[in-house]
PDB file of C-alpha atoms in Angstrom:
ATOM      1  CA  MET A   1     -81.307  34.931 -40.773  1.00  0.00           C
ATOM      2  CA  ARG A   2     -78.899  36.703 -38.423  1.00  0.00           C
ATOM      3  CA  ILE A   3     -76.380  38.810 -40.354  1.00  0.00           C
ATOM      4  CA  ARG A   4     -73.465  39.949 -38.220  1.00  0.00           C
ATOM      5  CA  SER A   5     -70.248  41.357 -39.616  1.00  0.00           C
ATOM      6  CA  SER A   6     -66.753  40.362 -38.563  1.00  0.00           C
ATOM      7  CA  VAL A   7     -66.443  43.818 -37.063  1.00  0.00           C
ATOM      8  CA  ALA A   8     -69.101  42.973 -34.487  1.00  0.00           C
ATOM      9  CA  LEU A   9     -67.400  39.679 -33.795  1.00  0.00           C
ATOM     10  CA  GLY A  10     -64.052  41.417 -33.331  1.00  0.00           C
ATOM     11  CA  VAL A  11     -65.626  43.886 -30.912  1.00  0.00           C
ATOM     12  CA  ALA A  12     -67.038  41.028 -28.904  1.00  0.00           C
ATOM     13  CA  GLY A  13     -63.594  39.508 -28.716  1.00  0.00           C
ATOM     14  CA  LEU A  14     -62.025  42.769 -27.630  1.00  0.00           C
ATOM     15  CA  LEU A  15     -64.646  43.272 -24.919  1.00  0.00           C
ATOM     16  CA  ALA A  16     -63.936  39.797 -23.664  1.00  0.00           C
ATOM     17  CA  LEU A  17     -60.255  40.586 -23.463  1.00  0.00           C
ATOM     18  CA  SER A  18     -60.896  43.806 -21.597  1.00  0.00           C
ATOM     19  CA  GLY A  19     -62.548  42.057 -18.673  1.00  0.00           C
ATOM     20  CA  CYS A  20     -65.863  43.827 -19.179  1.00  0.00           C
ATOM     21  CA  GLY A  21     -68.298  42.651 -16.472  1.00  0.00           C
ATOM     22  CA  ALA A  22     -71.015  41.543 -18.890  1.00  0.00           C
ATOM     23  CA  VAL A  23     -68.632  39.352 -20.805  1.00  0.00           C
ATOM     24  CA  ALA A  24     -66.743  38.162 -17.723  1.00  0.00           C
ATOM     25  CA  GLY A  25     -69.957  36.527 -16.497  1.00  0.00           C
ATOM     26  CA  ASP A  26     -70.804  35.037 -19.870  1.00  0.00           C
ATOM     27  CA  ASP A  27     -71.467  31.333 -19.476  1.00  0.00           C
ATOM     28  CA  ARG A  28     -71.882  30.664 -23.191  1.00  0.00           C
ATOM     29  CA  PRO A  29     -69.259  28.489 -24.892  1.00  0.00           C
ATOM     30  CA  LEU A  30     -66.296  30.380 -26.338  1.00  0.00           C
ATOM     31  CA  VAL A  31     -65.508  29.721 -30.000  1.00  0.00           C
ATOM     32  CA  VAL A  32     -62.221  31.229 -31.179  1.00  0.00           C
ATOM     33  CA  VAL A  33     -61.854  31.599 -34.947  1.00  0.00           C
ATOM     34  CA  THR A  34     -58.613  32.437 -36.724  1.00  0.00           C
ATOM     35  CA  THR A  35     -59.669  34.258 -39.903  1.00  0.00           C
ATOM     36  CA  ASN A  36     -62.368  36.898 -40.230  1.00  0.00           C
ATOM     37  CA  ILE A  37     -63.999  35.106 -43.179  1.00  0.00           C
ATOM     38  CA  LEU A  38     -64.562  31.984 -41.084  1.00  0.00           C
ATOM     39  CA  GLY A  39     -65.380  34.189 -38.097  1.00  0.00           C
ATOM     40  CA  ASP A  40     -68.268  35.714 -40.011  1.00  0.00           C
ATOM     41  CA  VAL A  41     -69.567  32.299 -41.086  1.00  0.00           C
ATOM     42  CA  VAL A  42     -69.310  30.863 -37.566  1.00  0.00           C
ATOM     43  CA  GLY A  43     -71.014  33.943 -36.114  1.00  0.00           C
ATOM     44  CA  GLU A  44     -73.913  33.569 -38.547  1.00  0.00           C
ATOM     45  CA  LEU A  45     -74.344  29.912 -37.630  1.00  0.00           C
ATOM     46  CA  VAL A  46     -74.282  30.282 -33.841  1.00  0.00           C
ATOM     47  CA  GLY A  47     -76.043  33.632 -33.469  1.00  0.00           C
ATOM     48  CA  ASP A  48     -76.182  34.548 -29.768  1.00  0.00           C
ATOM     49  CA  GLN A  49     -75.714  30.973 -28.530  1.00  0.00           C
ATOM     50  CA  ALA A  50     -71.935  31.273 -28.237  1.00  0.00           C
ATOM     51  CA  GLU A  51     -69.298  33.938 -27.806  1.00  0.00           C
ATOM     52  CA  VAL A  52     -67.330  34.135 -31.046  1.00  0.00           C
ATOM     53  CA  MET A  53     -63.884  35.691 -30.859  1.00  0.00           C
ATOM     54  CA  THR A  54     -62.253  36.347 -34.251  1.00  0.00           C
ATOM     55  CA  LEU A  55     -58.483  36.786 -34.097  1.00  0.00           C
ATOM     56  CA  MET A  56     -57.826  38.281 -37.528  1.00  0.00           C
ATOM     57  CA  ARG A  57     -58.677  41.971 -37.799  1.00  0.00           C
ATOM     58  CA  PRO A  58     -60.434  43.456 -40.847  1.00  0.00           C
ATOM     59  CA  ASN A  59     -58.152  44.127 -43.837  1.00  0.00           C
ATOM     60  CA  ALA A  60     -55.373  41.932 -42.418  1.00  0.00           C
ATOM     61  CA  ASP A  61     -53.271  39.405 -44.311  1.00  0.00           C
ATOM     62  CA  PRO A  62     -54.090  35.855 -43.128  1.00  0.00           C
ATOM     63  CA  HIS A  63     -50.595  34.683 -44.006  1.00  0.00           C
ATOM     64  CA  SER A  64     -48.853  37.091 -41.642  1.00  0.00           C
ATOM     65  CA  PHE A  65     -51.170  38.509 -38.965  1.00  0.00           C
ATOM     66  CA  GLU A  66     -50.151  38.074 -35.338  1.00  0.00           C
ATOM     67  CA  ILE A  67     -52.005  38.034 -32.024  1.00  0.00           C
ATOM     68  CA  SER A  68     -51.360  39.456 -28.568  1.00  0.00           C
ATOM     69  CA  ALA A  69     -50.407  37.465 -25.482  1.00  0.00           C
ATOM     70  CA  GLN A  70     -53.924  38.015 -24.094  1.00  0.00           C
ATOM     71  CA  GLU A  71     -55.483  36.643 -27.279  1.00  0.00           C
ATOM     72  CA  ALA A  72     -53.153  33.655 -27.204  1.00  0.00           C
ATOM     73  CA  ALA A  73     -54.239  32.930 -23.623  1.00  0.00           C
ATOM     74  CA  ARG A  74     -57.936  33.099 -24.535  1.00  0.00           C
ATOM     75  CA  LEU A  75     -57.278  30.860 -27.524  1.00  0.00           C
ATOM     76  CA  ARG A  76     -55.902  28.204 -25.186  1.00  0.00           C
ATOM     77  CA  SER A  77     -59.005  28.443 -22.962  1.00  0.00           C
ATOM     78  CA  ALA A  78     -61.576  28.197 -25.768  1.00  0.00           C
ATOM     79  CA  ASP A  79     -64.254  25.534 -25.947  1.00  0.00           C
ATOM     80  CA  LEU A  80     -63.661  25.266 -29.704  1.00  0.00           C
ATOM     81  CA  LEU A  81     -60.979  26.597 -32.021  1.00  0.00           C
ATOM     82  CA  VAL A  82     -61.893  26.984 -35.696  1.00  0.00           C
ATOM     83  CA  SER A  83     -59.078  27.484 -38.182  1.00  0.00           C
ATOM     84  CA  ASN A  84     -58.677  27.464 -41.945  1.00  0.00           C
ATOM     85  CA  GLY A  85     -55.690  25.128 -42.101  1.00  0.00           C
ATOM     86  CA  LEU A  86     -53.867  24.111 -45.296  1.00  0.00           C
ATOM     87  CA  GLY A  87     -50.948  26.363 -44.321  1.00  0.00           C
ATOM     88  CA  LEU A  88     -52.904  29.628 -44.446  1.00  0.00           C
ATOM     89  CA  GLU A  89     -52.284  30.963 -40.936  1.00  0.00           C
ATOM     90  CA  GLU A  90     -48.498  31.002 -41.221  1.00  0.00           C
ATOM     91  CA  GLY A  91     -47.933  33.650 -38.559  1.00  0.00           C
ATOM     92  CA  LEU A  92     -50.289  31.939 -36.133  1.00  0.00           C
ATOM     93  CA  GLN A  93     -49.265  28.314 -36.435  1.00  0.00           C
ATOM     94  CA  GLN A  94     -47.198  28.217 -33.259  1.00  0.00           C
ATOM     95  CA  HIS A  95     -50.238  29.255 -31.221  1.00  0.00           C
ATOM     96  CA  LEU A  96     -52.469  26.692 -32.933  1.00  0.00           C
ATOM     97  CA  ASP A  97     -49.919  23.983 -32.178  1.00  0.00           C
ATOM     98  CA  ALA A  98     -49.723  25.092 -28.528  1.00  0.00           C
ATOM     99  CA  ALA A  99     -53.494  24.768 -28.088  1.00  0.00           C
ATOM    100  CA  ASP A 100     -53.361  20.976 -28.138  1.00  0.00           C
ATOM    101  CA  ASP A 101     -55.839  20.660 -25.255  1.00  0.00           C
ATOM    102  CA  VAL A 102     -58.520  22.634 -27.113  1.00  0.00           C
ATOM    103  CA  GLU A 103     -61.022  20.939 -29.418  1.00  0.00           C
ATOM    104  CA  GLN A 104     -60.155  22.081 -32.926  1.00  0.00           C
ATOM    105  CA  PHE A 105     -62.089  22.193 -36.178  1.00  0.00           C
ATOM    106  CA  VAL A 106     -59.921  22.663 -39.259  1.00  0.00           C
ATOM    107  CA  ALA A 107     -61.979  23.786 -42.255  1.00  0.00           C
ATOM    108  CA  GLY A 108     -59.437  22.431 -44.725  1.00  0.00           C
ATOM    109  CA  ASP A 109     -60.117  18.912 -43.410  1.00  0.00           C
ATOM    110  CA  ALA A 110     -63.760  19.156 -44.553  1.00  0.00           C
ATOM    111  CA  ILE A 111     -63.193  19.841 -48.258  1.00  0.00           C
ATOM    112  CA  GLU A 112     -61.764  18.254 -51.372  1.00  0.00           C
ATOM    113  CA  VAL A 113     -58.402  19.993 -51.470  1.00  0.00           C
ATOM    114  CA  LEU A 114     -56.778  21.313 -54.623  1.00  0.00           C
ATOM    115  CA  ASP A 115     -53.025  21.546 -55.026  1.00  0.00           C
ATOM    116  CA  TYR A 116     -51.314  24.533 -56.594  1.00  0.00           C
ATOM    117  CA  ALA A 117     -50.550  23.642 -60.207  1.00  0.00           C
ATOM    118  CA  GLU A 118     -47.609  26.002 -60.743  1.00  0.00           C
ATOM    119  CA  GLY A 119     -45.315  28.530 -59.148  1.00  0.00           C
ATOM    120  CA  ASP A 120     -43.207  28.189 -56.014  1.00  0.00           C
ATOM    121  CA  ALA A 121     -45.997  26.320 -54.214  1.00  0.00           C
ATOM    122  CA  ALA A 122     -46.696  23.761 -56.977  1.00  0.00           C
ATOM    123  CA  GLY A 123     -47.879  20.471 -55.492  1.00  0.00           C
ATOM    124  CA  GLN A 124     -48.760  22.003 -52.119  1.00  0.00           C
ATOM    125  CA  PRO A 125     -52.361  22.342 -50.900  1.00  0.00           C
ATOM    126  CA  ASP A 126     -54.231  25.502 -51.873  1.00  0.00           C
ATOM    127  CA  SER A 127     -55.721  27.112 -48.761  1.00  0.00           C
ATOM    128  CA  HIS A 128     -58.153  29.527 -50.493  1.00  0.00           C
ATOM    129  CA  PHE A 129     -61.195  27.220 -50.621  1.00  0.00           C
ATOM    130  CA  TRP A 130     -63.721  29.943 -49.716  1.00  0.00           C
ATOM    131  CA  THR A 131     -63.677  31.331 -53.273  1.00  0.00           C
ATOM    132  CA  ASP A 132     -65.869  28.308 -54.102  1.00  0.00           C
ATOM    133  CA  PRO A 133     -69.209  28.567 -52.237  1.00  0.00           C
ATOM    134  CA  GLN A 134     -69.779  24.831 -52.659  1.00  0.00           C
ATOM    135  CA  ARG A 135     -66.701  24.119 -50.592  1.00  0.00           C
ATOM    136  CA  MET A 136     -67.819  26.625 -47.983  1.00  0.00           C
ATOM    137  CA  LEU A 137     -71.053  24.614 -47.817  1.00  0.00           C
ATOM    138  CA  ASP A 138     -68.949  21.496 -47.171  1.00  0.00           C
ATOM    139  CA  VAL A 139     -67.300  23.333 -44.275  1.00  0.00           C
ATOM    140  CA  VAL A 140     -70.687  24.420 -42.878  1.00  0.00           C
ATOM    141  CA  ASP A 141     -72.057  20.872 -43.102  1.00  0.00           C
ATOM    142  CA  ALA A 142     -69.045  19.484 -41.228  1.00  0.00           C
ATOM    143  CA  LEU A 143     -69.072  22.261 -38.636  1.00  0.00           C
ATOM    144  CA  VAL A 144     -72.779  22.096 -37.687  1.00  0.00           C
ATOM    145  CA  PRO A 145     -72.569  18.785 -35.732  1.00  0.00           C
ATOM    146  CA  VAL A 146     -69.449  20.055 -33.930  1.00  0.00           C
ATOM    147  CA  LEU A 147     -71.375  23.147 -32.863  1.00  0.00           C
ATOM    148  CA  GLN A 148     -74.323  21.007 -31.778  1.00  0.00           C
ATOM    149  CA  ASP A 149     -71.995  18.944 -29.586  1.00  0.00           C
ATOM    150  CA  LEU A 150     -70.930  22.239 -28.036  1.00  0.00           C
ATOM    151  CA  GLY A 151     -74.542  22.990 -27.081  1.00  0.00           C
ATOM    152  CA  ILE A 152     -75.600  25.120 -30.053  1.00  0.00           C
ATOM    153  CA  ALA A 153     -79.148  23.815 -30.399  1.00  0.00           C
ATOM    154  CA  ASP A 154     -79.989  25.085 -33.855  1.00  0.00           C
ATOM    155  CA  PRO A 155     -77.151  26.375 -36.054  1.00  0.00           C
ATOM    156  CA  ASP A 156     -78.891  28.735 -38.465  1.00  0.00           C
ATOM    157  CA  PRO A 157     -80.162  26.702 -41.479  1.00  0.00           C
ATOM    158  CA  GLN A 158     -81.103  29.917 -43.282  1.00  0.00           C
ATOM    159  CA  TYR A 159     -77.456  30.842 -43.575  1.00  0.00           C
ATOM    160  CA  ARG A 160     -76.709  27.631 -45.421  1.00  0.00           C
ATOM    161  CA  ALA A 161     -79.521  28.491 -47.821  1.00  0.00           C
ATOM    162  CA  ALA A 162     -77.996  31.940 -48.297  1.00  0.00           C
ATOM    163  CA  ILE A 163     -74.690  30.370 -49.402  1.00  0.00           C
ATOM    164  CA  GLU A 164     -76.588  28.129 -51.831  1.00  0.00           C
ATOM    165  CA  GLN A 165     -78.247  31.248 -53.257  1.00  0.00           C
ATOM    166  CA  LEU A 166     -74.844  32.917 -53.560  1.00  0.00           C
ATOM    167  CA  ASP A 167     -73.553  29.944 -55.559  1.00  0.00           C
ATOM    168  CA  ALA A 168     -76.543  30.148 -57.920  1.00  0.00           C
ATOM    169  CA  GLU A 169     -75.988  33.887 -58.440  1.00  0.00           C
ATOM    170  CA  MET A 170     -72.295  33.396 -59.195  1.00  0.00           C
ATOM    171  CA  THR A 171     -73.053  30.580 -61.653  1.00  0.00           C
ATOM    172  CA  GLU A 172     -75.514  32.772 -63.532  1.00  0.00           C
ATOM    173  CA  ALA A 173     -73.236  35.829 -63.582  1.00  0.00           C
ATOM    174  CA  PHE A 174     -70.111  33.988 -64.750  1.00  0.00           C
ATOM    175  CA  ALA A 175     -72.037  32.160 -67.471  1.00  0.00           C
ATOM    176  CA  GLY A 176     -72.272  35.461 -69.343  1.00  0.00           C
ATOM    177  CA  ILE A 177     -68.485  35.888 -69.694  1.00  0.00           C
ATOM    178  CA  PRO A 178     -67.314  34.959 -73.223  1.00  0.00           C
ATOM    179  CA  ASP A 179     -65.186  31.803 -73.482  1.00  0.00           C
ATOM    180  CA  ASP A 180     -62.166  33.744 -74.759  1.00  0.00           C
ATOM    181  CA  ARG A 181     -62.278  36.052 -71.705  1.00  0.00           C
ATOM    182  CA  ARG A 182     -62.438  33.402 -68.994  1.00  0.00           C
ATOM    183  CA  ALA A 183     -58.874  33.958 -67.754  1.00  0.00           C
ATOM    184  CA  LEU A 184     -57.636  35.196 -64.376  1.00  0.00           C
ATOM    185  CA  VAL A 185     -54.405  36.957 -63.427  1.00  0.00           C
ATOM    186  CA  THR A 186     -54.022  38.004 -59.779  1.00  0.00           C
ATOM    187  CA  ASN A 187     -51.460  39.180 -57.224  1.00  0.00           C
ATOM    188  CA  HIS A 188     -50.881  35.594 -56.072  1.00  0.00           C
ATOM    189  CA  HIS A 189     -52.523  32.231 -56.567  1.00  0.00           C
ATOM    190  CA  VAL A 190     -55.859  32.634 -54.816  1.00  0.00           C
ATOM    191  CA  PHE A 191     -58.534  31.634 -57.353  1.00  0.00           C
ATOM    192  CA  GLY A 192     -57.821  27.965 -58.014  1.00  0.00           C
ATOM    193  CA  TYR A 193     -61.057  26.814 -56.381  1.00  0.00           C
ATOM    194  CA  LEU A 194     -63.168  29.469 -58.061  1.00  0.00           C
ATOM    195  CA  ALA A 195     -61.582  28.630 -61.403  1.00  0.00           C
ATOM    196  CA  GLN A 196     -62.371  24.931 -61.051  1.00  0.00           C
ATOM    197  CA  ARG A 197     -65.938  25.537 -59.872  1.00  0.00           C
ATOM    198  CA  PHE A 198     -66.863  28.107 -62.544  1.00  0.00           C
ATOM    199  CA  ASP A 199     -64.648  27.054 -65.475  1.00  0.00           C
ATOM    200  CA  PHE A 200     -61.983  29.759 -65.594  1.00  0.00           C
ATOM    201  CA  ASP A 201     -58.364  29.465 -66.690  1.00  0.00           C
ATOM    202  CA  VAL A 202     -55.790  30.774 -64.225  1.00  0.00           C
ATOM    203  CA  ILE A 203     -53.120  32.295 -66.473  1.00  0.00           C
ATOM    204  CA  GLY A 204     -50.806  33.071 -63.621  1.00  0.00           C
ATOM    205  CA  ALA A 205     -50.058  35.225 -60.618  1.00  0.00           C
ATOM    206  CA  ILE A 206     -47.658  38.102 -60.197  1.00  0.00           C
ATOM    207  CA  ILE A 207     -46.397  36.547 -56.964  1.00  0.00           C
ATOM    208  CA  PRO A 208     -45.759  32.938 -58.022  1.00  0.00           C
ATOM    209  CA  GLY A 209     -46.874  31.182 -54.877  1.00  0.00           C
ATOM    210  CA  GLY A 210     -49.720  30.521 -52.500  1.00  0.00           C
ATOM    211  CA  THR A 211     -48.696  33.204 -50.023  1.00  0.00           C
ATOM    212  CA  THR A 212     -48.251  36.965 -50.169  1.00  0.00           C
ATOM    213  CA  LEU A 213     -44.963  36.472 -48.305  1.00  0.00           C
ATOM    214  CA  ALA A 214     -43.330  35.277 -51.549  1.00  0.00           C
ATOM    215  CA  ALA A 215     -41.849  37.682 -54.079  1.00  0.00           C
ATOM    216  CA  PRO A 216     -41.623  37.549 -57.905  1.00  0.00           C
ATOM    217  CA  SER A 217     -38.363  37.617 -59.824  1.00  0.00           C
ATOM    218  CA  ALA A 218     -37.729  39.594 -63.010  1.00  0.00           C
ATOM    219  CA  SER A 219     -38.111  36.382 -65.027  1.00  0.00           C
ATOM    220  CA  ASP A 220     -41.445  35.644 -63.293  1.00  0.00           C
ATOM    221  CA  LEU A 221     -42.767  39.041 -64.388  1.00  0.00           C
ATOM    222  CA  ALA A 222     -41.424  38.642 -67.906  1.00  0.00           C
ATOM    223  CA  SER A 223     -43.096  35.233 -68.283  1.00  0.00           C
ATOM    224  CA  LEU A 224     -46.372  36.571 -67.000  1.00  0.00           C
ATOM    225  CA  VAL A 225     -46.235  39.571 -69.332  1.00  0.00           C
ATOM    226  CA  GLY A 226     -45.930  37.158 -72.252  1.00  0.00           C
ATOM    227  CA  ALA A 227     -48.884  35.115 -71.020  1.00  0.00           C
ATOM    228  CA  VAL A 228     -51.030  38.224 -70.577  1.00  0.00           C
ATOM    229  CA  GLU A 229     -50.176  39.471 -74.050  1.00  0.00           C
ATOM    230  CA  GLU A 230     -50.923  36.093 -75.617  1.00  0.00           C
ATOM    231  CA  ALA A 231     -54.241  35.688 -73.809  1.00  0.00           C
ATOM    232  CA  GLY A 232     -55.305  39.289 -74.381  1.00  0.00           C
ATOM    233  CA  VAL A 233     -57.081  39.539 -71.034  1.00  0.00           C
ATOM    234  CA  PRO A 234     -58.791  42.916 -70.473  1.00  0.00           C
ATOM    235  CA  ALA A 235     -58.231  42.957 -66.685  1.00  0.00           C
ATOM    236  CA  ILE A 236     -55.973  41.666 -63.949  1.00  0.00           C
ATOM    237  CA  PHE A 237     -57.051  41.513 -60.345  1.00  0.00           C
ATOM    238  CA  ALA A 238     -55.281  42.942 -57.308  1.00  0.00           C
ATOM    239  CA  GLU A 239     -56.258  41.912 -53.804  1.00  0.00           C
ATOM    240  CA  SER A 240     -57.436  44.487 -51.293  1.00  0.00           C
ATOM    241  CA  SER A 241     -55.155  42.981 -48.623  1.00  0.00           C
ATOM    242  CA  SER A 242     -52.035  43.387 -50.812  1.00  0.00           C
ATOM    243  CA  PRO A 243     -50.530  46.413 -52.509  1.00  0.00           C
ATOM    244  CA  ASP A 244     -51.387  46.587 -56.204  1.00  0.00           C
ATOM    245  CA  ARG A 245     -48.072  48.149 -57.256  1.00  0.00           C
ATOM    246  CA  LEU A 246     -46.912  44.926 -58.934  1.00  0.00           C
ATOM    247  CA  ALA A 247     -50.218  44.456 -60.704  1.00  0.00           C
ATOM    248  CA  ARG A 248     -50.036  47.982 -62.100  1.00  0.00           C
ATOM    249  CA  ALA A 249     -46.422  47.493 -63.160  1.00  0.00           C
ATOM    250  CA  LEU A 250     -47.464  44.369 -65.045  1.00  0.00           C
ATOM    251  CA  ALA A 251     -50.337  46.200 -66.703  1.00  0.00           C
ATOM    252  CA  GLU A 252     -47.965  48.927 -67.874  1.00  0.00           C
ATOM    253  CA  GLU A 253     -45.427  46.410 -69.226  1.00  0.00           C
ATOM    254  CA  ALA A 254     -47.846  44.304 -71.251  1.00  0.00           C
ATOM    255  CA  ASP A 255     -48.334  45.474 -74.821  1.00  0.00           C
ATOM    256  CA  VAL A 256     -52.107  45.539 -74.370  1.00  0.00           C
ATOM    257  CA  HIS A 257     -54.531  47.653 -72.406  1.00  0.00           C
ATOM    258  CA  VAL A 258     -55.099  45.886 -69.085  1.00  0.00           C
ATOM    259  CA  GLU A 259     -57.291  47.307 -66.352  1.00  0.00           C
ATOM    260  CA  VAL A 260     -56.301  46.642 -62.734  1.00  0.00           C
ATOM    261  CA  VAL A 261     -59.383  45.679 -60.721  1.00  0.00           C
ATOM    262  CA  GLU A 262     -59.360  45.412 -56.931  1.00  0.00           C
ATOM    263  CA  LEU A 263     -60.956  42.354 -55.331  1.00  0.00           C
ATOM    264  CA  PHE A 264     -61.584  41.314 -51.739  1.00  0.00           C
ATOM    265  CA  THR A 265     -60.069  37.885 -51.526  1.00  0.00           C
ATOM    266  CA  GLU A 266     -58.360  37.047 -48.247  1.00  0.00           C
ATOM    267  CA  SER A 267     -59.901  39.364 -45.691  1.00  0.00           C
ATOM    268  CA  LEU A 268     -63.162  41.040 -44.860  1.00  0.00           C
ATOM    269  CA  THR A 269     -63.209  44.789 -44.335  1.00  0.00           C
ATOM    270  CA  GLU A 270     -64.566  47.218 -41.774  1.00  0.00           C
ATOM    271  CA  ALA A 271     -68.338  47.768 -41.932  1.00  0.00           C
ATOM    272  CA  ASP A 272     -67.958  50.604 -44.447  1.00  0.00           C
ATOM    273  CA  GLY A 273     -65.117  49.049 -46.444  1.00  0.00           C
ATOM    274  CA  GLY A 274     -67.118  47.245 -49.113  1.00  0.00           C
ATOM    275  CA  ALA A 275     -66.833  43.637 -47.897  1.00  0.00           C
ATOM    276  CA  PRO A 276     -67.932  43.414 -44.252  1.00  0.00           C
ATOM    277  CA  ASP A 277     -69.154  39.823 -44.516  1.00  0.00           C
ATOM    278  CA  TYR A 278     -68.552  36.698 -46.599  1.00  0.00           C
ATOM    279  CA  LEU A 279     -71.698  36.908 -48.737  1.00  0.00           C
ATOM    280  CA  THR A 280     -71.104  40.560 -49.610  1.00  0.00           C
ATOM    281  CA  MET A 281     -67.440  39.933 -50.376  1.00  0.00           C
ATOM    282  CA  MET A 282     -68.280  37.165 -52.830  1.00  0.00           C
ATOM    283  CA  ARG A 283     -71.045  39.170 -54.538  1.00  0.00           C
ATOM    284  CA  VAL A 284     -68.789  42.209 -54.967  1.00  0.00           C
ATOM    285  CA  ASN A 285     -66.002  40.062 -56.404  1.00  0.00           C
ATOM    286  CA  THR A 286     -68.431  38.330 -58.768  1.00  0.00           C
ATOM    287  CA  GLU A 287     -69.651  41.645 -60.127  1.00  0.00           C
ATOM    288  CA  ARG A 288     -66.111  43.013 -60.546  1.00  0.00           C
ATOM    289  CA  ILE A 289     -64.762  39.875 -62.224  1.00  0.00           C
ATOM    290  CA  THR A 290     -67.756  39.708 -64.563  1.00  0.00           C
ATOM    291  CA  THR A 291     -67.494  43.388 -65.488  1.00  0.00           C
ATOM    292  CA  GLY A 292     -63.702  43.322 -65.796  1.00  0.00           C
ATOM    293  CA  LEU A 293     -63.590  40.337 -68.125  1.00  0.00           C
ATOM    294  CA  SER A 294     -66.669  41.230 -70.181  1.00  0.00           C
ATOM    295  CA  SER A 295     -65.745  44.829 -70.973  1.00  0.00           C
TER     296      SER A 295
END
């Protein structure tokens, strides 16, 4: 199995933009991917059979990242454009709409979509499907024939097996969390798919919406404090791509001891940042959620 981090994919994209001779003569198909999580997955599937350019940098916020004019031009010349969809790439949508001549694969079209159940985004589609490995498998299964049509002879079947193994590991780990501890509080609503797949309750989010661009009111915080106190959760989870100031303020306000635990949820990191690829990100989060809620 070929394991390549989003950092390597980003470097490849930057080299392509720089006009480097080796890349300028590259006759492989160009696959442009919006988010670094999907960029990692696509890179694992195609290996060296395509040039994969990932637009979103490590540690970026998928709701608000922007691209350069050069990147926008390459996006419009791609052989395939892979995006998350479901409203995730808010800052990039104008460029996706402008690339109407490019073949596009939208991951959100390949899954059973959940809607947000509460908050400002209630009733709207939840874009964070990757927290459920089974849904990522649905994306892989839908993407493979598209890649084959592009000339990718053998999208890596071992990577699909690796995601299946990840799902089995998560199922086993989460099974050990007591029933009265299976509750999640996060910076914003990002764990709906994980909660459905692994039988958690989502108590609430500090930012009451599906995007980090929203902001909580004083009444939002007060309501969430009451829910945290009633549930008695031992930990709340702050995303690595968002400041944890609000999570810590909530922990200090609740009349219980609540640990703030950092998770990698919406972006991969640099190679040495703890979550350089999708499989590692999910395993780290599984261990931290299991430890945080079992302690």
